[in-house]
Amino acid sequence: MSFKTWFVGRDSSSDVVLNDASVSRNHCEITVSGGECVVVDNRSSSGSFVAVDGKWQRITNRVVPIETVVKLGNVETTIAKLIRGE
């Protein structure tokens, strides 16, 4: 089974760069295999969250579907959009 990992943060060396002050330089890692993802928060200052039943749940390491809505700092999007660069 193949997988790919994206590093997400404000740092210009990140695979996905989010230019928002609420996002840490090395905010999180997203590893995708098939339709599932593992989101690992890299001890970011403002946290990584997933939407569950309309409420935000802070995560440190969680397996979620690729269309899951996430909140990284103040940035809200889906994992699919993040890794597509949208």
PDB file of N, CA and C in Angstrom:
ATOM      1  N   MET A   1       0.838  -1.168   0.000  1.00  0.00           N
ATOM      2  CA  MET A   1       0.000   0.000   0.000  1.00  0.00           C
ATOM      3  C   MET A   1       0.890   1.240   0.000  1.00  0.00           C
ATOM      4  N   SER A   2       0.624   2.163  -0.901  1.00  0.00           N
ATOM      5  CA  SER A   2       1.451   3.366  -0.980  1.00  0.00           C
ATOM      6  C   SER A   2       0.850   4.480  -0.124  1.00  0.00           C
ATOM      7  N   PHE A   3       1.712   5.394   0.275  1.00  0.00           N
ATOM      8  CA  PHE A   3       1.262   6.526   1.071  1.00  0.00           C
ATOM      9  C   PHE A   3       2.134   7.725   0.753  1.00  0.00           C
ATOM     10  N   LYS A   4       1.636   8.899   1.110  1.00  0.00           N
ATOM     11  CA  LYS A   4       2.397  10.129   0.932  1.00  0.00           C
ATOM     12  C   LYS A   4       2.159  11.003   2.148  1.00  0.00           C
ATOM     13  N   THR A   5       3.212  11.721   2.568  1.00  0.00           N
ATOM     14  CA  THR A   5       3.115  12.614   3.715  1.00  0.00           C
ATOM     15  C   THR A   5       3.369  14.049   3.273  1.00  0.00           C
ATOM     16  N   TRP A   6       2.530  14.965   3.752  1.00  0.00           N
ATOM     17  CA  TRP A   6       2.676  16.396   3.516  1.00  0.00           C
ATOM     18  C   TRP A   6       2.963  17.059   4.851  1.00  0.00           C
ATOM     19  N   PHE A   7       3.926  17.964   4.849  1.00  0.00           N
ATOM     20  CA  PHE A   7       4.231  18.771   6.024  1.00  0.00           C
ATOM     21  C   PHE A   7       3.539  20.115   5.831  1.00  0.00           C
ATOM     22  N   VAL A   8       2.789  20.549   6.841  1.00  0.00           N
ATOM     23  CA  VAL A   8       1.952  21.743   6.740  1.00  0.00           C
ATOM     24  C   VAL A   8       2.394  22.759   7.781  1.00  0.00           C
ATOM     25  N   GLY A   9       2.562  24.017   7.344  1.00  0.00           N
ATOM     26  CA  GLY A   9       2.923  25.074   8.282  1.00  0.00           C
ATOM     27  C   GLY A   9       3.223  26.375   7.579  1.00  0.00           C
ATOM     28  N   ARG A  10       3.670  27.371   8.338  1.00  0.00           N
ATOM     29  CA  ARG A  10       4.032  28.674   7.782  1.00  0.00           C
ATOM     30  C   ARG A  10       5.405  28.671   7.131  1.00  0.00           C
ATOM     31  N   ASP A  11       6.269  27.751   7.525  1.00  0.00           N
ATOM     32  CA  ASP A  11       7.636  27.716   7.009  1.00  0.00           C
ATOM     33  C   ASP A  11       7.627  27.498   5.499  1.00  0.00           C
ATOM     34  N   SER A  12       8.468  28.232   4.802  1.00  0.00           N
ATOM     35  CA  SER A  12       8.507  28.140   3.335  1.00  0.00           C
ATOM     36  C   SER A  12       8.954  26.771   2.837  1.00  0.00           C
ATOM     37  N   SER A  13       9.578  25.979   3.695  1.00  0.00           N
ATOM     38  CA  SER A  13      10.004  24.640   3.276  1.00  0.00           C
ATOM     39  C   SER A  13       8.882  23.601   3.410  1.00  0.00           C
ATOM     40  N   SER A  14       7.736  23.998   3.962  1.00  0.00           N
ATOM     41  CA  SER A  14       6.607  23.072   4.113  1.00  0.00           C
ATOM     42  C   SER A  14       6.062  22.673   2.750  1.00  0.00           C
ATOM     43  N   ASP A  15       5.505  21.466   2.664  1.00  0.00           N
ATOM     44  CA  ASP A  15       4.850  21.034   1.427  1.00  0.00           C
ATOM     45  C   ASP A  15       3.596  21.853   1.175  1.00  0.00           C
ATOM     46  N   VAL A  16       2.881  22.179   2.236  1.00  0.00           N
ATOM     47  CA  VAL A  16       1.693  23.032   2.166  1.00  0.00           C
ATOM     48  C   VAL A  16       1.964  24.230   3.069  1.00  0.00           C
ATOM     49  N   VAL A  17       2.128  25.410   2.456  1.00  0.00           N
ATOM     50  CA  VAL A  17       2.433  26.625   3.208  1.00  0.00           C
ATOM     51  C   VAL A  17       1.135  27.382   3.467  1.00  0.00           C
ATOM     52  N   LEU A  18       0.865  27.675   4.745  1.00  0.00           N
ATOM     53  CA  LEU A  18      -0.297  28.465   5.143  1.00  0.00           C
ATOM     54  C   LEU A  18       0.208  29.768   5.737  1.00  0.00           C
ATOM     55  N   ASN A  19       0.001  30.857   5.016  1.00  0.00           N
ATOM     56  CA  ASN A  19       0.485  32.163   5.455  1.00  0.00           C
ATOM     57  C   ASN A  19      -0.533  32.810   6.382  1.00  0.00           C
ATOM     58  N   ASP A  20      -0.604  32.301   7.584  1.00  0.00           N
ATOM     59  CA  ASP A  20      -1.517  32.820   8.597  1.00  0.00           C
ATOM     60  C   ASP A  20      -0.771  32.783   9.928  1.00  0.00           C
ATOM     61  N   ALA A  21      -0.800  33.892  10.655  1.00  0.00           N
ATOM     62  CA  ALA A  21      -0.038  33.991  11.903  1.00  0.00           C
ATOM     63  C   ALA A  21      -0.463  32.964  12.949  1.00  0.00           C
ATOM     64  N   SER A  22      -1.685  32.444  12.847  1.00  0.00           N
ATOM     65  CA  SER A  22      -2.165  31.463  13.828  1.00  0.00           C
ATOM     66  C   SER A  22      -1.626  30.061  13.567  1.00  0.00           C
ATOM     67  N   VAL A  23      -0.994  29.873  12.416  1.00  0.00           N
ATOM     68  CA  VAL A  23      -0.434  28.573  12.032  1.00  0.00           C
ATOM     69  C   VAL A  23       1.043  28.547  12.422  1.00  0.00           C
ATOM     70  N   SER A  24       1.462  27.495  13.089  1.00  0.00           N
ATOM     71  CA  SER A  24       2.870  27.354  13.486  1.00  0.00           C
ATOM     72  C   SER A  24       3.750  27.083  12.265  1.00  0.00           C
ATOM     73  N   ARG A  25       5.037  27.335  12.399  1.00  0.00           N
ATOM     74  CA  ARG A  25       5.963  27.108  11.277  1.00  0.00           C
ATOM     75  C   ARG A  25       5.906  25.665  10.793  1.00  0.00           C
ATOM     76  N   ASN A  26       5.889  24.726  11.707  1.00  0.00           N
ATOM     77  CA  ASN A  26       5.777  23.295  11.383  1.00  0.00           C
ATOM     78  C   ASN A  26       4.555  22.764  12.123  1.00  0.00           C
ATOM     79  N   HIS A  27       3.385  23.095  11.623  1.00  0.00           N
ATOM     80  CA  HIS A  27       2.131  22.880  12.350  1.00  0.00           C
ATOM     81  C   HIS A  27       1.746  21.407  12.484  1.00  0.00           C
ATOM     82  N   CYS A  28       1.711  20.679  11.353  1.00  0.00           N
ATOM     83  CA  CYS A  28       1.275  19.280  11.416  1.00  0.00           C
ATOM     84  C   CYS A  28       1.793  18.504  10.214  1.00  0.00           C
ATOM     85  N   GLU A  29       1.589  17.196  10.280  1.00  0.00           N
ATOM     86  CA  GLU A  29       1.890  16.292   9.169  1.00  0.00           C
ATOM     87  C   GLU A  29       0.605  15.570   8.801  1.00  0.00           C
ATOM     88  N   ILE A  30       0.393  15.399   7.501  1.00  0.00           N
ATOM     89  CA  ILE A  30      -0.767  14.654   7.016  1.00  0.00           C
ATOM     90  C   ILE A  30      -0.254  13.538   6.127  1.00  0.00           C
ATOM     91  N   THR A  31      -0.536  12.306   6.513  1.00  0.00           N
ATOM     92  CA  THR A  31      -0.149  11.144   5.717  1.00  0.00           C
ATOM     93  C   THR A  31      -1.410  10.521   5.149  1.00  0.00           C
ATOM     94  N   VAL A  32      -1.419  10.345   3.812  1.00  0.00           N
ATOM     95  CA  VAL A  32      -2.593   9.819   3.114  1.00  0.00           C
ATOM     96  C   VAL A  32      -2.274   8.457   2.526  1.00  0.00           C
ATOM     97  N   SER A  33      -3.188   7.532   2.743  1.00  0.00           N
ATOM     98  CA  SER A  33      -3.114   6.200   2.147  1.00  0.00           C
ATOM     99  C   SER A  33      -4.534   5.823   1.761  1.00  0.00           C
ATOM    100  N   GLY A  34      -4.784   5.766   0.459  1.00  0.00           N
ATOM    101  CA  GLY A  34      -6.148   5.516   0.005  1.00  0.00           C
ATOM    102  C   GLY A  34      -7.025   6.694   0.378  1.00  0.00           C
ATOM    103  N   GLY A  35      -8.180   6.430   0.949  1.00  0.00           N
ATOM    104  CA  GLY A  35      -9.091   7.500   1.338  1.00  0.00           C
ATOM    105  C   GLY A  35      -8.958   7.918   2.780  1.00  0.00           C
ATOM    106  N   GLU A  36      -7.980   7.356   3.496  1.00  0.00           N
ATOM    107  CA  GLU A  36      -7.794   7.708   4.898  1.00  0.00           C
ATOM    108  C   GLU A  36      -6.522   8.515   5.101  1.00  0.00           C
ATOM    109  N   CYS A  37      -6.546   9.317   6.141  1.00  0.00           N
ATOM    110  CA  CYS A  37      -5.407  10.169   6.467  1.00  0.00           C
ATOM    111  C   CYS A  37      -5.087  10.047   7.946  1.00  0.00           C
ATOM    112  N   VAL A  38      -3.821  10.228   8.241  1.00  0.00           N
ATOM    113  CA  VAL A  38      -3.395  10.369   9.632  1.00  0.00           C
ATOM    114  C   VAL A  38      -2.911  11.807   9.776  1.00  0.00           C
ATOM    115  N   VAL A  39      -3.533  12.538  10.688  1.00  0.00           N
ATOM    116  CA  VAL A  39      -3.134  13.914  10.968  1.00  0.00           C
ATOM    117  C   VAL A  39      -2.395  13.906  12.300  1.00  0.00           C
ATOM    118  N   VAL A  40      -1.158  14.407  12.274  1.00  0.00           N
ATOM    119  CA  VAL A  40      -0.333  14.457  13.485  1.00  0.00           C
ATOM    120  C   VAL A  40       0.034  15.913  13.747  1.00  0.00           C
ATOM    121  N   ASP A  41      -0.422  16.440  14.877  1.00  0.00           N
ATOM    122  CA  ASP A  41      -0.073  17.800  15.271  1.00  0.00           C
ATOM    123  C   ASP A  41       1.366  17.803  15.777  1.00  0.00           C
ATOM    124  N   ASN A  42       2.162  18.752  15.296  1.00  0.00           N
ATOM    125  CA  ASN A  42       3.575  18.838  15.687  1.00  0.00           C
ATOM    126  C   ASN A  42       3.762  19.814  16.851  1.00  0.00           C
ATOM    127  N   ARG A  43       2.932  19.634  17.895  1.00  0.00           N
ATOM    128  CA  ARG A  43       2.993  20.497  19.077  1.00  0.00           C
ATOM    129  C   ARG A  43       2.833  21.963  18.703  1.00  0.00           C
ATOM    130  N   SER A  44       1.894  22.222  17.795  1.00  0.00           N
ATOM    131  CA  SER A  44       1.635  23.591  17.359  1.00  0.00           C
ATOM    132  C   SER A  44       1.081  24.418  18.513  1.00  0.00           C
ATOM    133  N   SER A  45       1.311  25.724  18.465  1.00  0.00           N
ATOM    134  CA  SER A  45       0.869  26.583  19.568  1.00  0.00           C
ATOM    135  C   SER A  45      -0.645  26.765  19.594  1.00  0.00           C
ATOM    136  N   SER A  46      -1.296  26.778  18.438  1.00  0.00           N
ATOM    137  CA  SER A  46      -2.745  27.013  18.411  1.00  0.00           C
ATOM    138  C   SER A  46      -3.556  25.749  18.169  1.00  0.00           C
ATOM    139  N   GLY A  47      -2.902  24.633  17.924  1.00  0.00           N
ATOM    140  CA  GLY A  47      -3.591  23.356  17.834  1.00  0.00           C
ATOM    141  C   GLY A  47      -4.107  22.972  16.464  1.00  0.00           C
ATOM    142  N   SER A  48      -4.423  21.690  16.348  1.00  0.00           N
ATOM    143  CA  SER A  48      -5.053  21.104  15.162  1.00  0.00           C
ATOM    144  C   SER A  48      -6.361  20.477  15.629  1.00  0.00           C
ATOM    145  N   PHE A  49      -7.418  20.716  14.861  1.00  0.00           N
ATOM    146  CA  PHE A  49      -8.749  20.274  15.252  1.00  0.00           C
ATOM    147  C   PHE A  49      -9.438  19.602  14.075  1.00  0.00           C
ATOM    148  N   VAL A  50     -10.342  18.673  14.372  1.00  0.00           N
ATOM    149  CA  VAL A  50     -11.216  18.085  13.353  1.00  0.00           C
ATOM    150  C   VAL A  50     -12.652  18.332  13.785  1.00  0.00           C
ATOM    151  N   ALA A  51     -13.530  18.478  12.787  1.00  0.00           N
ATOM    152  CA  ALA A  51     -14.949  18.684  13.061  1.00  0.00           C
ATOM    153  C   ALA A  51     -15.612  17.330  13.283  1.00  0.00           C
ATOM    154  N   VAL A  52     -16.243  17.173  14.445  1.00  0.00           N
ATOM    155  CA  VAL A  52     -16.969  15.947  14.778  1.00  0.00           C
ATOM    156  C   VAL A  52     -18.350  16.360  15.289  1.00  0.00           C
ATOM    157  N   ASP A  53     -19.378  15.971  14.551  1.00  0.00           N
ATOM    158  CA  ASP A  53     -20.758  16.316  14.930  1.00  0.00           C
ATOM    159  C   ASP A  53     -20.932  17.812  15.172  1.00  0.00           C
ATOM    160  N   GLY A  54     -20.319  18.625  14.307  1.00  0.00           N
ATOM    161  CA  GLY A  54     -20.469  20.070  14.392  1.00  0.00           C
ATOM    162  C   GLY A  54     -19.635  20.753  15.455  1.00  0.00           C
ATOM    163  N   LYS A  55     -18.773  20.014  16.131  1.00  0.00           N
ATOM    164  CA  LYS A  55     -17.923  20.600  17.167  1.00  0.00           C
ATOM    165  C   LYS A  55     -16.462  20.304  16.859  1.00  0.00           C
ATOM    166  N   TRP A  56     -15.587  21.230  17.250  1.00  0.00           N
ATOM    167  CA  TRP A  56     -14.153  21.044  17.044  1.00  0.00           C
ATOM    168  C   TRP A  56     -13.581  20.178  18.150  1.00  0.00           C
ATOM    169  N   GLN A  57     -12.804  19.163  17.755  1.00  0.00           N
ATOM    170  CA  GLN A  57     -12.081  18.332  18.715  1.00  0.00           C
ATOM    171  C   GLN A  57     -10.592  18.486  18.456  1.00  0.00           C
ATOM    172  N   ARG A  58      -9.860  18.893  19.491  1.00  0.00           N
ATOM    173  CA  ARG A  58      -8.404  19.036  19.362  1.00  0.00           C
ATOM    174  C   ARG A  58      -7.790  17.649  19.240  1.00  0.00           C
ATOM    175  N   ILE A  59      -6.822  17.532  18.346  1.00  0.00           N
ATOM    176  CA  ILE A  59      -6.190  16.236  18.114  1.00  0.00           C
ATOM    177  C   ILE A  59      -4.682  16.348  18.256  1.00  0.00           C
ATOM    178  N   THR A  60      -4.055  15.219  18.550  1.00  0.00           N
ATOM    179  CA  THR A  60      -2.596  15.131  18.498  1.00  0.00           C
ATOM    180  C   THR A  60      -2.192  14.146  17.411  1.00  0.00           C
ATOM    181  N   ASN A  61      -3.001  13.087  17.246  1.00  0.00           N
ATOM    182  CA  ASN A  61      -2.734  12.057  16.241  1.00  0.00           C
ATOM    183  C   ASN A  61      -4.063  11.352  15.989  1.00  0.00           C
ATOM    184  N   ARG A  62      -4.585  11.475  14.755  1.00  0.00           N
ATOM    185  CA  ARG A  62      -5.921  10.922  14.506  1.00  0.00           C
ATOM    186  C   ARG A  62      -6.043  10.445  13.070  1.00  0.00           C
ATOM    187  N   VAL A  63      -6.711   9.309  12.876  1.00  0.00           N
ATOM    188  CA  VAL A  63      -7.036   8.790  11.549  1.00  0.00           C
ATOM    189  C   VAL A  63      -8.415   9.318  11.177  1.00  0.00           C
ATOM    190  N   VAL A  64      -8.509   9.943   9.989  1.00  0.00           N
ATOM    191  CA  VAL A  64      -9.770  10.533   9.535  1.00  0.00           C
ATOM    192  C   VAL A  64      -9.915  10.342   8.026  1.00  0.00           C
ATOM    193  N   PRO A  65     -11.151  10.426   7.496  1.00  0.00           N
ATOM    194  CA  PRO A  65     -11.342  10.387   6.043  1.00  0.00           C
ATOM    195  C   PRO A  65     -10.737  11.630   5.387  1.00  0.00           C
ATOM    196  N   ILE A  66     -10.395  11.529   4.113  1.00  0.00           N
ATOM    197  CA  ILE A  66      -9.717  12.619   3.400  1.00  0.00           C
ATOM    198  C   ILE A  66     -10.586  13.871   3.260  1.00  0.00           C
ATOM    199  N   GLU A  67     -11.910  13.746   3.301  1.00  0.00           N
ATOM    200  CA  GLU A  67     -12.795  14.909   3.178  1.00  0.00           C
ATOM    201  C   GLU A  67     -13.111  15.560   4.524  1.00  0.00           C
ATOM    202  N   THR A  68     -12.435  15.151   5.581  1.00  0.00           N
ATOM    203  CA  THR A  68     -12.664  15.712   6.915  1.00  0.00           C
ATOM    204  C   THR A  68     -12.322  17.198   6.944  1.00  0.00           C
ATOM    205  N   VAL A  69     -13.178  17.969   7.626  1.00  0.00           N
ATOM    206  CA  VAL A  69     -12.907  19.394   7.832  1.00  0.00           C
ATOM    207  C   VAL A  69     -11.947  19.522   9.005  1.00  0.00           C
ATOM    208  N   VAL A  70     -10.872  20.278   8.772  1.00  0.00           N
ATOM    209  CA  VAL A  70      -9.867  20.500   9.811  1.00  0.00           C
ATOM    210  C   VAL A  70      -9.725  21.990  10.079  1.00  0.00           C
ATOM    211  N   LYS A  71      -9.228  22.296  11.259  1.00  0.00           N
ATOM    212  CA  LYS A  71      -8.917  23.674  11.630  1.00  0.00           C
ATOM    213  C   LYS A  71      -7.490  23.674  12.141  1.00  0.00           C
ATOM    214  N   LEU A  72      -6.629  24.390  11.439  1.00  0.00           N
ATOM    215  CA  LEU A  72      -5.215  24.517  11.809  1.00  0.00           C
ATOM    216  C   LEU A  72      -5.002  25.979  12.167  1.00  0.00           C
ATOM    217  N   GLY A  73      -4.829  26.268  13.445  1.00  0.00           N
ATOM    218  CA  GLY A  73      -4.850  27.665  13.868  1.00  0.00           C
ATOM    219  C   GLY A  73      -6.236  28.209  13.586  1.00  0.00           C
ATOM    220  N   ASN A  74      -6.316  29.294  12.797  1.00  0.00           N
ATOM    221  CA  ASN A  74      -7.610  29.864  12.403  1.00  0.00           C
ATOM    222  C   ASN A  74      -8.028  29.443  11.003  1.00  0.00           C
ATOM    223  N   VAL A  75      -7.254  28.605  10.344  1.00  0.00           N
ATOM    224  CA  VAL A  75      -7.530  28.191   8.964  1.00  0.00           C
ATOM    225  C   VAL A  75      -8.426  26.957   8.969  1.00  0.00           C
ATOM    226  N   GLU A  76      -9.615  27.088   8.358  1.00  0.00           N
ATOM    227  CA  GLU A  76     -10.557  25.977   8.246  1.00  0.00           C
ATOM    228  C   GLU A  76     -10.639  25.526   6.793  1.00  0.00           C
ATOM    229  N   THR A  77     -10.474  24.226   6.560  1.00  0.00           N
ATOM    230  CA  THR A  77     -10.516  23.663   5.213  1.00  0.00           C
ATOM    231  C   THR A  77     -10.676  22.148   5.331  1.00  0.00           C
ATOM    232  N   THR A  78     -10.710  21.472   4.196  1.00  0.00           N
ATOM    233  CA  THR A  78     -10.694  20.007   4.244  1.00  0.00           C
ATOM    234  C   THR A  78      -9.272  19.528   3.969  1.00  0.00           C
ATOM    235  N   ILE A  79      -8.988  18.323   4.388  1.00  0.00           N
ATOM    236  CA  ILE A  79      -7.673  17.745   4.112  1.00  0.00           C
ATOM    237  C   ILE A  79      -7.458  17.650   2.612  1.00  0.00           C
ATOM    238  N   ALA A  80      -8.488  17.227   1.877  1.00  0.00           N
ATOM    239  CA  ALA A  80      -8.372  17.100   0.423  1.00  0.00           C
ATOM    240  C   ALA A  80      -7.965  18.421  -0.217  1.00  0.00           C
ATOM    241  N   LYS A  81      -8.580  19.527   0.198  1.00  0.00           N
ATOM    242  CA  LYS A  81      -8.237  20.842  -0.363  1.00  0.00           C
ATOM    243  C   LYS A  81      -6.813  21.246   0.015  1.00  0.00           C
ATOM    244  N   LEU A  82      -6.413  20.961   1.246  1.00  0.00           N
ATOM    245  CA  LEU A  82      -5.045  21.292   1.679  1.00  0.00           C
ATOM    246  C   LEU A  82      -4.007  20.637   0.783  1.00  0.00           C
ATOM    247  N   ILE A  83      -4.159  19.331   0.577  1.00  0.00           N
ATOM    248  CA  ILE A  83      -3.120  18.618  -0.163  1.00  0.00           C
ATOM    249  C   ILE A  83      -3.189  18.880  -1.665  1.00  0.00           C
ATOM    250  N   ARG A  84      -4.330  19.413  -2.132  1.00  0.00           N
ATOM    251  CA  ARG A  84      -4.424  19.828  -3.543  1.00  0.00           C
ATOM    252  C   ARG A  84      -3.934  21.256  -3.730  1.00  0.00           C
ATOM    253  N   GLY A  85      -3.655  21.956  -2.624  1.00  0.00           N
ATOM    254  CA  GLY A  85      -3.160  23.328  -2.706  1.00  0.00           C
ATOM    255  C   GLY A  85      -4.246  24.357  -2.899  1.00  0.00           C
ATOM    256  N   GLU A  86      -5.463  24.043  -2.500  1.00  0.00           N
ATOM    257  CA  GLU A  86      -6.585  24.990  -2.657  1.00  0.00           C
ATOM    258  C   GLU A  86      -6.765  25.836  -1.417  1.00  0.00           C
TER     259      GLU A  86
END
